[in-house]
Amino acid sequence: MSELAYIRNFSIIAHIDHGKSTLADRFIQLCGGLTDREMEDQVLDSMDLERERGITIKAQSVALNFDSNDGHRYQLNLIDTPGHVDFSYEVSRSMAACEGALLVVDAVQGVEAQSVANCYTAIEQGLDVLPVLNKLDLPEADPDRVCTEIEEIIGLDASHAVLVSAKTGDGTRDLMEELIRFFPAPEGNRSGDLQALIIDSWFDSYLGVVSLVRVMHGRIKVKDRILIKATGRIHQVDAVGFFTPHREETVSLQAGEVGFVVAGIKDVKGAPVGDTITLASTPDVSSLPGFERVRPQVFAGMFTVKSQDFENFRDALAKLTLNDASLQYEPETSVALGFGFRCGFLGMLHMEIVQERIEREYNLDIITSAPTVIYEVVTKNGEVSQVDNPAQLPDPAVIMEMREPIVQANILVPQDYVGNILALCVERRGVQKDMQFVGKQVSITYELPMSEVVLDFFDRLKSVSKGYASLDYYFVRFSKADLVRLDVLINGDRIDALSLIVHRDNARHKGFALTKKMKELIPRQLFDVVLQAAIGSQIIASQKVKALRKNVTAKCYGGDITRKKKLLEKQKAGKKRMKQLGSVEIPQDAFLAVLKVDR
Amino acid sequence: MTNDNVETLEFDELPPLSLYIHIPWCIRKCPYCDFNSHAIDDPLPEDEYVNALMKDLSKDLHWVQDRDVCSIFFGGGTPSLFSPSTIHRILTGVGELLGVAKTVEITMEVNPGTVDRARLAGFRDAGVNRLSLGVQSFDDEKLAGLGRIHNGREAKRAIEASRDAGFTNFNLDLIHGLPGQTIEQALTDLRTAISFSPSHISWYQLTIEANTEFYSNPPQLPDEDLLWDISRCGRSLLLQQYDHYEVSAFCRPGSTALHNLNYWQFGDYLGIGAGAHGKITLLDQQSILRSWKTRLPLHYINADKSAGVRVLDAGDVPLEFMMNALRLSDGVTTRLYCQRTGLPPESIATFLRRARSRKLLRKGSRIQATQRGLRYLNNLLELV
């Protein structure tokens, strides 16, 4: 337990690759949170997937004890924030628990759009932001230029920016001293009624629901009977404590502190993120403002390859949402793929991660249908409805108007790549709103159809700028557009899971590119497979996967048939992961061919 | 697997027994060959190898007590590198250890570049009654591309020498789909082969196998359409005089290769020699064994002969049976399936139903692939 004056709660804002996790690791090491042997790289990214992909998905926290040169021991609570554009909503959650934020900027690459957006979120939430220039060990580091960018692009005073190298550890101790001086201590009335904010909740198979909370007032201790305001349910506290990053139990959490609470809650919905906890004895304590509910932006159907896996799939989704409240799903029935779920995701990365987690953690083979955004449809009788599934689009005869979602995209990019970025935005039907030159960077603002942004725009942006461009975007409005449904037919049958809503001007090209890509992805079979793209009854593109001429092993004698058997078994296992549509076998990735189409 | 409920095998009779003898040396290794063969540099240790073979066979005998062998096959490598007297000693030794059927078929693989009439006559005197000549092609350029040690003229001479030495029952091995091969070239090879009236022709499409020189350094093969045309045209040419009784095997009526037929009918075989594989049904243990021998010739001679023995999982038996039996144009009876696998007909009921509904297996009481099933045999076998 630390006195309020000796607590600092802060998060780190940084673009991917700018060294946030490495810096966090240095802090942990300096404060002895882990022995060297335990010190795996990037401790805070605890999901396997996070570590593999080198990104942070879920908010995490770590409590560190730091002995300052001023002779006091400080409790520093570091709350991690995700760095990928798909997960920006998690950022505001992390910040609600903090008084300060470190803005970590790569001293070579300079400011990136995602950091700008997160930095504004922090400032709006009343946090003090301390700029940190990282990677000073690199010879190309240019702190002066980057400080100028921080001041001109973000409008943040960079005169007290701290220079560090998280990789070598240089400057990290000074940084900790500086953040103690720079960030205010939390405020709160420790003798008042308990009021704590749930920053995150996740399901642990041993403990049940674990909630990360920031105690605003009062204290919470083991055996307390607590009230979850939103559910009105009362639970008894089994344990409280900190992550150091080991889970360490304490007797209580006091106002100003950030730690975990376990209270025998079985379902993550029983401890909703953003909700307020108080004691059962003080039900009148007011609720904290909480967080805006995140809206999924990308929708896709998910189906099991084997129909008998449906029940397991339903369970898997239910379990997954215990830890990922942003994932939404409802039952969907596809003519081609049978029973499944229409799922809403924050973005494509989120979709990929969900699919990967289901396949890996639940051992199910999943087919994801072509992802789409939400469209607005106005019918001739004046009704406005939202459509998140191309198969559900009303008959074109009754549609008066279709509207697509438009986003405002803010892009930061070094001057050398401006041409490429503008060309990309034009290709994606963008309308330029603003362009400013700041230092070596250019700040570009475009309005773009969301459908052109969510799928692969970020990847394309990265590839046309050698990885330097960064992006932040948000929804602005629905706007009328000439949209059509592009259908895909396999051997004459329309496959609903492959339908897309596209702009009429792009339909022909898209139909051609999509069928061509599918032709590459679908293995040759015992008969010809004809792939067609159509708008209504009009076929606009056609490709044929020619039948195999034969498929037979020339030689087989007694001898050693083990290897031949293994080859057969491998071939067979590959088929098991394919979906049988009529007599045609379609591999999983062919359903997502639209993502692999070259423009 | 369609045979989920099967846990044990039940045999009440034993299949025919064959003996395979592997001779692991060649003058040089061909770039397409993935058999256990080793280029020779020193004089062949024929005597030591014969002793090793006999020790090897003695150790396997307890699996086959009181059973006669119906066929013996000398494979390689290049068995014809061994002298007739060595072959004679091997066959004599085998006869002392094992019962041999009166009608035994004794085949020897012959490399056309290693024999003359006298040598072949010597093999005949030693007891060999069938030859399999590794002709592969009569086209000098194609033979060079395959890394063979013989040319077309030597191939023809070897065939004539075989006939002169008294062999009437012989097979010619031919490979088609060779790098740069046209339909006409492939058919010319076949016509030449047929002109010698062999009792049997094995006509394989060249396959690039892992662990071969062609695999690491692939030649330009004919495209799939051309390969298909070659195999169709070649087949109709062969069918004028030969029965097409297995995927790559053609014979004059009544002259099937008994030894190979026993493999395809899931019969038993002992395998002796470096790297040889065996498959034996054991009544007392109600199981099927697979055995394999030490691969490196010197290790085989000087150290352990056996490299491993494994009891087949009941669940693997149907696929292993079908991988062999469905290669036969006439297929097999359900009775033979039950006899050889020790499994009841129900163990393949689902497979038969699915394969028949896809028109890959014929309807009726036999287990027999359709033309389509033979053409897409690997797809058919996926259903097992």
PDB file of N, CA and C in Angstrom, chain B residues 144-224:
ATOM      1  N   ALA B 144      20.212 -41.672 -72.070  1.00  0.00           N
ATOM      2  CA  ALA B 144      21.279 -40.854 -71.480  1.00  0.00           C
ATOM      3  C   ALA B 144      20.683 -39.881 -70.471  1.00  0.00           C
ATOM      4  N   GLY B 145      19.524 -39.303 -70.840  1.00  0.00           N
ATOM      5  CA  GLY B 145      18.859 -38.359 -69.933  1.00  0.00           C
ATOM      6  C   GLY B 145      18.445 -39.025 -68.628  1.00  0.00           C
ATOM      7  N   LEU B 146      18.137 -40.321 -68.692  1.00  0.00           N
ATOM      8  CA  LEU B 146      17.742 -41.050 -67.482  1.00  0.00           C
ATOM      9  C   LEU B 146      18.956 -41.549 -66.709  1.00  0.00           C
ATOM     10  N   GLY B 147      20.146 -41.292 -67.256  1.00  0.00           N
ATOM     11  CA  GLY B 147      21.369 -41.716 -66.562  1.00  0.00           C
ATOM     12  C   GLY B 147      21.608 -43.208 -66.647  1.00  0.00           C
ATOM     13  N   ARG B 148      20.996 -43.866 -67.646  1.00  0.00           N
ATOM     14  CA  ARG B 148      21.176 -45.317 -67.760  1.00  0.00           C
ATOM     15  C   ARG B 148      22.564 -45.632 -68.333  1.00  0.00           C
ATOM     16  N   ILE B 149      23.050 -46.835 -68.010  1.00  0.00           N
ATOM     17  CA  ILE B 149      24.388 -47.215 -68.479  1.00  0.00           C
ATOM     18  C   ILE B 149      24.323 -47.876 -69.848  1.00  0.00           C
ATOM     19  N   HIS B 150      23.113 -48.180 -70.343  1.00  0.00           N
ATOM     20  CA  HIS B 150      23.010 -48.863 -71.625  1.00  0.00           C
ATOM     21  C   HIS B 150      22.404 -47.951 -72.687  1.00  0.00           C
ATOM     22  N   ASN B 151      22.589 -48.335 -73.980  1.00  0.00           N
ATOM     23  CA  ASN B 151      21.919 -47.616 -75.054  1.00  0.00           C
ATOM     24  C   ASN B 151      20.868 -48.533 -75.690  1.00  0.00           C
ATOM     25  N   GLY B 152      20.179 -48.021 -76.697  1.00  0.00           N
ATOM     26  CA  GLY B 152      19.085 -48.772 -77.313  1.00  0.00           C
ATOM     27  C   GLY B 152      19.540 -50.090 -77.913  1.00  0.00           C
ATOM     28  N   ARG B 153      20.710 -50.043 -78.557  1.00  0.00           N
ATOM     29  CA  ARG B 153      21.217 -51.255 -79.211  1.00  0.00           C
ATOM     30  C   ARG B 153      21.498 -52.331 -78.158  1.00  0.00           C
ATOM     31  N   GLU B 154      22.100 -51.941 -77.064  1.00  0.00           N
ATOM     32  CA  GLU B 154      22.402 -52.900 -75.984  1.00  0.00           C
ATOM     33  C   GLU B 154      21.121 -53.463 -75.370  1.00  0.00           C
ATOM     34  N   ALA B 155      20.082 -52.608 -75.313  1.00  0.00           N
ATOM     35  CA  ALA B 155      18.807 -53.090 -74.768  1.00  0.00           C
ATOM     36  C   ALA B 155      18.266 -54.217 -75.650  1.00  0.00           C
ATOM     37  N   LYS B 156      18.288 -53.968 -76.980  1.00  0.00           N
ATOM     38  CA  LYS B 156      17.773 -54.999 -77.903  1.00  0.00           C
ATOM     39  C   LYS B 156      18.613 -56.277 -77.816  1.00  0.00           C
ATOM     40  N   ARG B 157      19.929 -56.087 -77.727  1.00  0.00           N
ATOM     41  CA  ARG B 157      20.810 -57.261 -77.638  1.00  0.00           C
ATOM     42  C   ARG B 157      20.517 -58.068 -76.381  1.00  0.00           C
ATOM     43  N   ALA B 158      20.273 -57.341 -75.286  1.00  0.00           N
ATOM     44  CA  ALA B 158      19.997 -58.042 -74.020  1.00  0.00           C
ATOM     45  C   ALA B 158      18.699 -58.845 -74.120  1.00  0.00           C
ATOM     46  N   ILE B 159      17.697 -58.273 -74.823  1.00  0.00           N
ATOM     47  CA  ILE B 159      16.425 -59.001 -74.963  1.00  0.00           C
ATOM     48  C   ILE B 159      16.650 -60.274 -75.798  1.00  0.00           C
ATOM     49  N   GLU B 160      17.388 -60.075 -76.909  1.00  0.00           N
ATOM     50  CA  GLU B 160      17.653 -61.246 -77.747  1.00  0.00           C
ATOM     51  C   GLU B 160      18.446 -62.303 -76.993  1.00  0.00           C
ATOM     52  N   ALA B 161      19.434 -61.836 -76.228  1.00  0.00           N
ATOM     53  CA  ALA B 161      20.245 -62.768 -75.440  1.00  0.00           C
ATOM     54  C   ALA B 161      19.382 -63.528 -74.443  1.00  0.00           C
ATOM     55  N   SER B 162      18.382 -62.843 -73.871  1.00  0.00           N
ATOM     56  CA  SER B 162      17.490 -63.509 -72.916  1.00  0.00           C
ATOM     57  C   SER B 162      16.738 -64.641 -73.597  1.00  0.00           C
ATOM     58  N   ARG B 163      16.216 -64.322 -74.800  1.00  0.00           N
ATOM     59  CA  ARG B 163      15.491 -65.368 -75.516  1.00  0.00           C
ATOM     60  C   ARG B 163      16.420 -66.518 -75.888  1.00  0.00           C
ATOM     61  N   ASP B 164      17.633 -66.143 -76.376  1.00  0.00           N
ATOM     62  CA  ASP B 164      18.607 -67.167 -76.747  1.00  0.00           C
ATOM     63  C   ASP B 164      18.977 -68.032 -75.546  1.00  0.00           C
ATOM     64  N   ALA B 165      18.961 -67.415 -74.353  1.00  0.00           N
ATOM     65  CA  ALA B 165      19.334 -68.176 -73.159  1.00  0.00           C
ATOM     66  C   ALA B 165      18.178 -69.056 -72.676  1.00  0.00           C
ATOM     67  N   GLY B 166      17.032 -68.991 -73.385  1.00  0.00           N
ATOM     68  CA  GLY B 166      15.944 -69.898 -73.055  1.00  0.00           C
ATOM     69  C   GLY B 166      14.815 -69.285 -72.258  1.00  0.00           C
ATOM     70  N   PHE B 167      14.858 -67.964 -72.030  1.00  0.00           N
ATOM     71  CA  PHE B 167      13.764 -67.341 -71.277  1.00  0.00           C
ATOM     72  C   PHE B 167      12.604 -67.029 -72.209  1.00  0.00           C
ATOM     73  N   THR B 168      11.445 -67.567 -71.896  1.00  0.00           N
ATOM     74  CA  THR B 168      10.251 -67.221 -72.674  1.00  0.00           C
ATOM     75  C   THR B 168       9.367 -66.285 -71.870  1.00  0.00           C
ATOM     76  N   ASN B 169       9.530 -66.354 -70.571  1.00  0.00           N
ATOM     77  CA  ASN B 169       8.715 -65.520 -69.680  1.00  0.00           C
ATOM     78  C   ASN B 169       9.567 -64.346 -69.230  1.00  0.00           C
ATOM     79  N   PHE B 170       9.399 -63.204 -69.890  1.00  0.00           N
ATOM     80  CA  PHE B 170      10.168 -62.037 -69.425  1.00  0.00           C
ATOM     81  C   PHE B 170       9.357 -60.758 -69.561  1.00  0.00           C
ATOM     82  N   ASN B 171       9.722 -59.844 -68.687  1.00  0.00           N
ATOM     83  CA  ASN B 171       9.069 -58.530 -68.637  1.00  0.00           C
ATOM     84  C   ASN B 171      10.032 -57.482 -69.157  1.00  0.00           C
ATOM     85  N   LEU B 172       9.474 -56.487 -69.876  1.00  0.00           N
ATOM     86  CA  LEU B 172      10.277 -55.318 -70.219  1.00  0.00           C
ATOM     87  C   LEU B 172       9.718 -54.125 -69.435  1.00  0.00           C
ATOM     88  N   ASP B 173      10.621 -53.459 -68.720  1.00  0.00           N
ATOM     89  CA  ASP B 173      10.260 -52.236 -68.007  1.00  0.00           C
ATOM     90  C   ASP B 173      10.458 -51.067 -68.941  1.00  0.00           C
ATOM     91  N   LEU B 174       9.418 -50.241 -69.119  1.00  0.00           N
ATOM     92  CA  LEU B 174       9.549 -49.032 -69.938  1.00  0.00           C
ATOM     93  C   LEU B 174       9.041 -47.842 -69.143  1.00  0.00           C
ATOM     94  N   ILE B 175       9.697 -46.706 -69.341  1.00  0.00           N
ATOM     95  CA  ILE B 175       9.228 -45.488 -68.678  1.00  0.00           C
ATOM     96  C   ILE B 175       8.752 -44.522 -69.752  1.00  0.00           C
ATOM     97  N   HIS B 176       7.601 -43.893 -69.525  1.00  0.00           N
ATOM     98  CA  HIS B 176       7.155 -42.853 -70.466  1.00  0.00           C
ATOM     99  C   HIS B 176       6.978 -41.525 -69.733  1.00  0.00           C
ATOM    100  N   GLY B 177       6.692 -40.487 -70.531  1.00  0.00           N
ATOM    101  CA  GLY B 177       6.614 -39.154 -69.933  1.00  0.00           C
ATOM    102  C   GLY B 177       8.013 -38.650 -69.630  1.00  0.00           C
ATOM    103  N   LEU B 178       8.968 -39.054 -70.485  1.00  0.00           N
ATOM    104  CA  LEU B 178      10.366 -38.665 -70.260  1.00  0.00           C
ATOM    105  C   LEU B 178      10.570 -37.210 -70.669  1.00  0.00           C
ATOM    106  N   PRO B 179      11.597 -36.554 -70.123  1.00  0.00           N
ATOM    107  CA  PRO B 179      11.857 -35.155 -70.475  1.00  0.00           C
ATOM    108  C   PRO B 179      11.922 -35.002 -72.006  1.00  0.00           C
ATOM    109  N   GLY B 180      11.112 -34.101 -72.551  1.00  0.00           N
ATOM    110  CA  GLY B 180      11.131 -33.804 -73.974  1.00  0.00           C
ATOM    111  C   GLY B 180      10.470 -34.858 -74.840  1.00  0.00           C
ATOM    112  N   GLN B 181       9.812 -35.858 -74.248  1.00  0.00           N
ATOM    113  CA  GLN B 181       9.266 -36.951 -75.053  1.00  0.00           C
ATOM    114  C   GLN B 181       7.986 -36.546 -75.797  1.00  0.00           C
ATOM    115  N   THR B 182       7.886 -36.961 -77.072  1.00  0.00           N
ATOM    116  CA  THR B 182       6.658 -36.740 -77.836  1.00  0.00           C
ATOM    117  C   THR B 182       5.826 -38.013 -77.780  1.00  0.00           C
ATOM    118  N   ILE B 183       4.552 -37.907 -78.216  1.00  0.00           N
ATOM    119  CA  ILE B 183       3.714 -39.113 -78.257  1.00  0.00           C
ATOM    120  C   ILE B 183       4.391 -40.156 -79.139  1.00  0.00           C
ATOM    121  N   GLU B 184       4.868 -39.713 -80.314  1.00  0.00           N
ATOM    122  CA  GLU B 184       5.425 -40.640 -81.282  1.00  0.00           C
ATOM    123  C   GLU B 184       6.623 -41.387 -80.688  1.00  0.00           C
ATOM    124  N   GLN B 185       7.467 -40.648 -79.963  1.00  0.00           N
ATOM    125  CA  GLN B 185       8.641 -41.300 -79.347  1.00  0.00           C
ATOM    126  C   GLN B 185       8.215 -42.358 -78.328  1.00  0.00           C
ATOM    127  N   ALA B 186       7.186 -42.010 -77.546  1.00  0.00           N
ATOM    128  CA  ALA B 186       6.729 -42.971 -76.534  1.00  0.00           C
ATOM    129  C   ALA B 186       6.153 -44.221 -77.212  1.00  0.00           C
ATOM    130  N   LEU B 187       5.399 -44.001 -78.296  1.00  0.00           N
ATOM    131  CA  LEU B 187       4.788 -45.139 -78.987  1.00  0.00           C
ATOM    132  C   LEU B 187       5.846 -45.987 -79.694  1.00  0.00           C
ATOM    133  N   THR B 188       6.882 -45.311 -80.193  1.00  0.00           N
ATOM    134  CA  THR B 188       7.964 -46.055 -80.846  1.00  0.00           C
ATOM    135  C   THR B 188       8.627 -47.007 -79.851  1.00  0.00           C
ATOM    136  N   ASP B 189       8.888 -46.515 -78.649  1.00  0.00           N
ATOM    137  CA  ASP B 189       9.442 -47.387 -77.599  1.00  0.00           C
ATOM    138  C   ASP B 189       8.536 -48.601 -77.396  1.00  0.00           C
ATOM    139  N   LEU B 190       7.216 -48.342 -77.316  1.00  0.00           N
ATOM    140  CA  LEU B 190       6.280 -49.443 -77.076  1.00  0.00           C
ATOM    141  C   LEU B 190       6.292 -50.437 -78.238  1.00  0.00           C
ATOM    142  N   ARG B 191       6.249 -49.891 -79.472  1.00  0.00           N
ATOM    143  CA  ARG B 191       6.230 -50.785 -80.646  1.00  0.00           C
ATOM    144  C   ARG B 191       7.482 -51.667 -80.664  1.00  0.00           C
ATOM    145  N   THR B 192       8.628 -51.043 -80.371  1.00  0.00           N
ATOM    146  CA  THR B 192       9.869 -51.819 -80.347  1.00  0.00           C
ATOM    147  C   THR B 192       9.771 -52.926 -79.306  1.00  0.00           C
ATOM    148  N   ALA B 193       9.280 -52.561 -78.131  1.00  0.00           N
ATOM    149  CA  ALA B 193       9.169 -53.561 -77.067  1.00  0.00           C
ATOM    150  C   ALA B 193       8.249 -54.699 -77.501  1.00  0.00           C
ATOM    151  N   ILE B 194       7.098 -54.338 -78.054  1.00  0.00           N
ATOM    152  CA  ILE B 194       6.121 -55.360 -78.445  1.00  0.00           C
ATOM    153  C   ILE B 194       6.703 -56.287 -79.524  1.00  0.00           C
ATOM    154  N   SER B 195       7.580 -55.732 -80.375  1.00  0.00           N
ATOM    155  CA  SER B 195       8.144 -56.534 -81.463  1.00  0.00           C
ATOM    156  C   SER B 195       8.950 -57.723 -80.937  1.00  0.00           C
ATOM    157  N   PHE B 196       9.374 -57.635 -79.668  1.00  0.00           N
ATOM    158  CA  PHE B 196      10.110 -58.762 -79.079  1.00  0.00           C
ATOM    159  C   PHE B 196       9.176 -59.768 -78.399  1.00  0.00           C
ATOM    160  N   SER B 197       7.882 -59.526 -78.483  1.00  0.00           N
ATOM    161  CA  SER B 197       6.882 -60.414 -77.882  1.00  0.00           C
ATOM    162  C   SER B 197       7.165 -60.778 -76.430  1.00  0.00           C
ATOM    163  N   PRO B 198       7.423 -59.802 -75.578  1.00  0.00           N
ATOM    164  CA  PRO B 198       7.599 -60.158 -74.155  1.00  0.00           C
ATOM    165  C   PRO B 198       6.267 -60.641 -73.578  1.00  0.00           C
ATOM    166  N   SER B 199       6.321 -61.467 -72.550  1.00  0.00           N
ATOM    167  CA  SER B 199       5.075 -61.937 -71.944  1.00  0.00           C
ATOM    168  C   SER B 199       4.453 -60.836 -71.073  1.00  0.00           C
ATOM    169  N   HIS B 200       5.267 -59.859 -70.740  1.00  0.00           N
ATOM    170  CA  HIS B 200       4.808 -58.848 -69.774  1.00  0.00           C
ATOM    171  C   HIS B 200       5.482 -57.518 -70.091  1.00  0.00           C
ATOM    172  N   ILE B 201       4.727 -56.426 -69.993  1.00  0.00           N
ATOM    173  CA  ILE B 201       5.329 -55.092 -70.144  1.00  0.00           C
ATOM    174  C   ILE B 201       4.869 -54.230 -68.970  1.00  0.00           C
ATOM    175  N   SER B 202       5.850 -53.657 -68.264  1.00  0.00           N
ATOM    176  CA  SER B 202       5.515 -52.687 -67.225  1.00  0.00           C
ATOM    177  C   SER B 202       5.788 -51.312 -67.814  1.00  0.00           C
ATOM    178  N   TRP B 203       4.743 -50.506 -67.904  1.00  0.00           N
ATOM    179  CA  TRP B 203       4.851 -49.226 -68.613  1.00  0.00           C
ATOM    180  C   TRP B 203       4.499 -48.106 -67.631  1.00  0.00           C
ATOM    181  N   TYR B 204       5.552 -47.498 -67.066  1.00  0.00           N
ATOM    182  CA  TYR B 204       5.367 -46.505 -66.002  1.00  0.00           C
ATOM    183  C   TYR B 204       5.483 -45.101 -66.523  1.00  0.00           C
ATOM    184  N   GLN B 205       4.718 -44.213 -65.933  1.00  0.00           N
ATOM    185  CA  GLN B 205       4.983 -42.798 -66.167  1.00  0.00           C
ATOM    186  C   GLN B 205       6.088 -42.368 -65.211  1.00  0.00           C
ATOM    187  N   LEU B 206       7.042 -41.607 -65.739  1.00  0.00           N
ATOM    188  CA  LEU B 206       8.146 -41.128 -64.900  1.00  0.00           C
ATOM    189  C   LEU B 206       7.584 -40.284 -63.757  1.00  0.00           C
ATOM    190  N   THR B 207       7.974 -40.609 -62.550  1.00  0.00           N
ATOM    191  CA  THR B 207       7.537 -39.866 -61.378  1.00  0.00           C
ATOM    192  C   THR B 207       8.764 -39.306 -60.692  1.00  0.00           C
ATOM    193  N   ILE B 208       8.696 -38.045 -60.326  1.00  0.00           N
ATOM    194  CA  ILE B 208       9.829 -37.465 -59.611  1.00  0.00           C
ATOM    195  C   ILE B 208       9.609 -37.724 -58.120  1.00  0.00           C
ATOM    196  N   GLU B 209      10.443 -38.571 -57.556  1.00  0.00           N
ATOM    197  CA  GLU B 209      10.304 -38.948 -56.149  1.00  0.00           C
ATOM    198  C   GLU B 209      11.230 -38.089 -55.291  1.00  0.00           C
ATOM    199  N   ALA B 210      10.820 -37.912 -54.033  1.00  0.00           N
ATOM    200  CA  ALA B 210      11.685 -37.193 -53.098  1.00  0.00           C
ATOM    201  C   ALA B 210      12.998 -37.980 -52.944  1.00  0.00           C
ATOM    202  N   ASN B 211      14.040 -37.313 -52.516  1.00  0.00           N
ATOM    203  CA  ASN B 211      15.351 -37.955 -52.309  1.00  0.00           C
ATOM    204  C   ASN B 211      15.945 -38.538 -53.585  1.00  0.00           C
ATOM    205  N   THR B 212      15.683 -37.885 -54.714  1.00  0.00           N
ATOM    206  CA  THR B 212      16.361 -38.299 -55.940  1.00  0.00           C
ATOM    207  C   THR B 212      17.021 -37.060 -56.534  1.00  0.00           C
ATOM    208  N   GLU B 213      17.936 -37.316 -57.479  1.00  0.00           N
ATOM    209  CA  GLU B 213      18.610 -36.195 -58.118  1.00  0.00           C
ATOM    210  C   GLU B 213      17.603 -35.361 -58.919  1.00  0.00           C
ATOM    211  N   PHE B 214      16.645 -36.028 -59.578  1.00  0.00           N
ATOM    212  CA  PHE B 214      15.628 -35.299 -60.340  1.00  0.00           C
ATOM    213  C   PHE B 214      14.785 -34.402 -59.436  1.00  0.00           C
ATOM    214  N   TYR B 215      14.649 -34.795 -58.179  1.00  0.00           N
ATOM    215  CA  TYR B 215      13.826 -34.012 -57.258  1.00  0.00           C
ATOM    216  C   TYR B 215      14.511 -32.689 -56.948  1.00  0.00           C
ATOM    217  N   SER B 216      15.820 -32.769 -56.695  1.00  0.00           N
ATOM    218  CA  SER B 216      16.531 -31.533 -56.358  1.00  0.00           C
ATOM    219  C   SER B 216      16.866 -30.731 -57.611  1.00  0.00           C
ATOM    220  N   ASN B 217      16.845 -31.405 -58.753  1.00  0.00           N
ATOM    221  CA  ASN B 217      17.237 -30.749 -59.989  1.00  0.00           C
ATOM    222  C   ASN B 217      16.250 -31.162 -61.090  1.00  0.00           C
ATOM    223  N   PRO B 218      15.014 -30.688 -61.013  1.00  0.00           N
ATOM    224  CA  PRO B 218      13.944 -31.281 -61.825  1.00  0.00           C
ATOM    225  C   PRO B 218      14.119 -31.027 -63.325  1.00  0.00           C
ATOM    226  N   PRO B 219      13.957 -32.079 -64.131  1.00  0.00           N
ATOM    227  CA  PRO B 219      13.981 -31.918 -65.580  1.00  0.00           C
ATOM    228  C   PRO B 219      12.639 -31.355 -66.057  1.00  0.00           C
ATOM    229  N   GLN B 220      12.623 -30.868 -67.295  1.00  0.00           N
ATOM    230  CA  GLN B 220      11.382 -30.345 -67.866  1.00  0.00           C
ATOM    231  C   GLN B 220      10.562 -31.519 -68.402  1.00  0.00           C
ATOM    232  N   LEU B 221       9.458 -31.832 -67.735  1.00  0.00           N
ATOM    233  CA  LEU B 221       8.634 -32.971 -68.149  1.00  0.00           C
ATOM    234  C   LEU B 221       7.552 -32.513 -69.131  1.00  0.00           C
ATOM    235  N   PRO B 222       7.005 -33.432 -69.926  1.00  0.00           N
ATOM    236  CA  PRO B 222       5.888 -33.078 -70.808  1.00  0.00           C
ATOM    237  C   PRO B 222       4.734 -32.531 -69.974  1.00  0.00           C
ATOM    238  N   ASP B 223       3.924 -31.633 -70.569  1.00  0.00           N
ATOM    239  CA  ASP B 223       2.820 -31.090 -69.772  1.00  0.00           C
ATOM    240  C   ASP B 223       1.728 -32.145 -69.583  1.00  0.00           C
ATOM    241  N   GLU B 224       0.806 -31.788 -68.717  1.00  0.00           N
ATOM    242  CA  GLU B 224      -0.193 -32.756 -68.277  1.00  0.00           C
ATOM    243  C   GLU B 224      -1.047 -33.282 -69.427  1.00  0.00           C
TER     244      GLU B 224
END
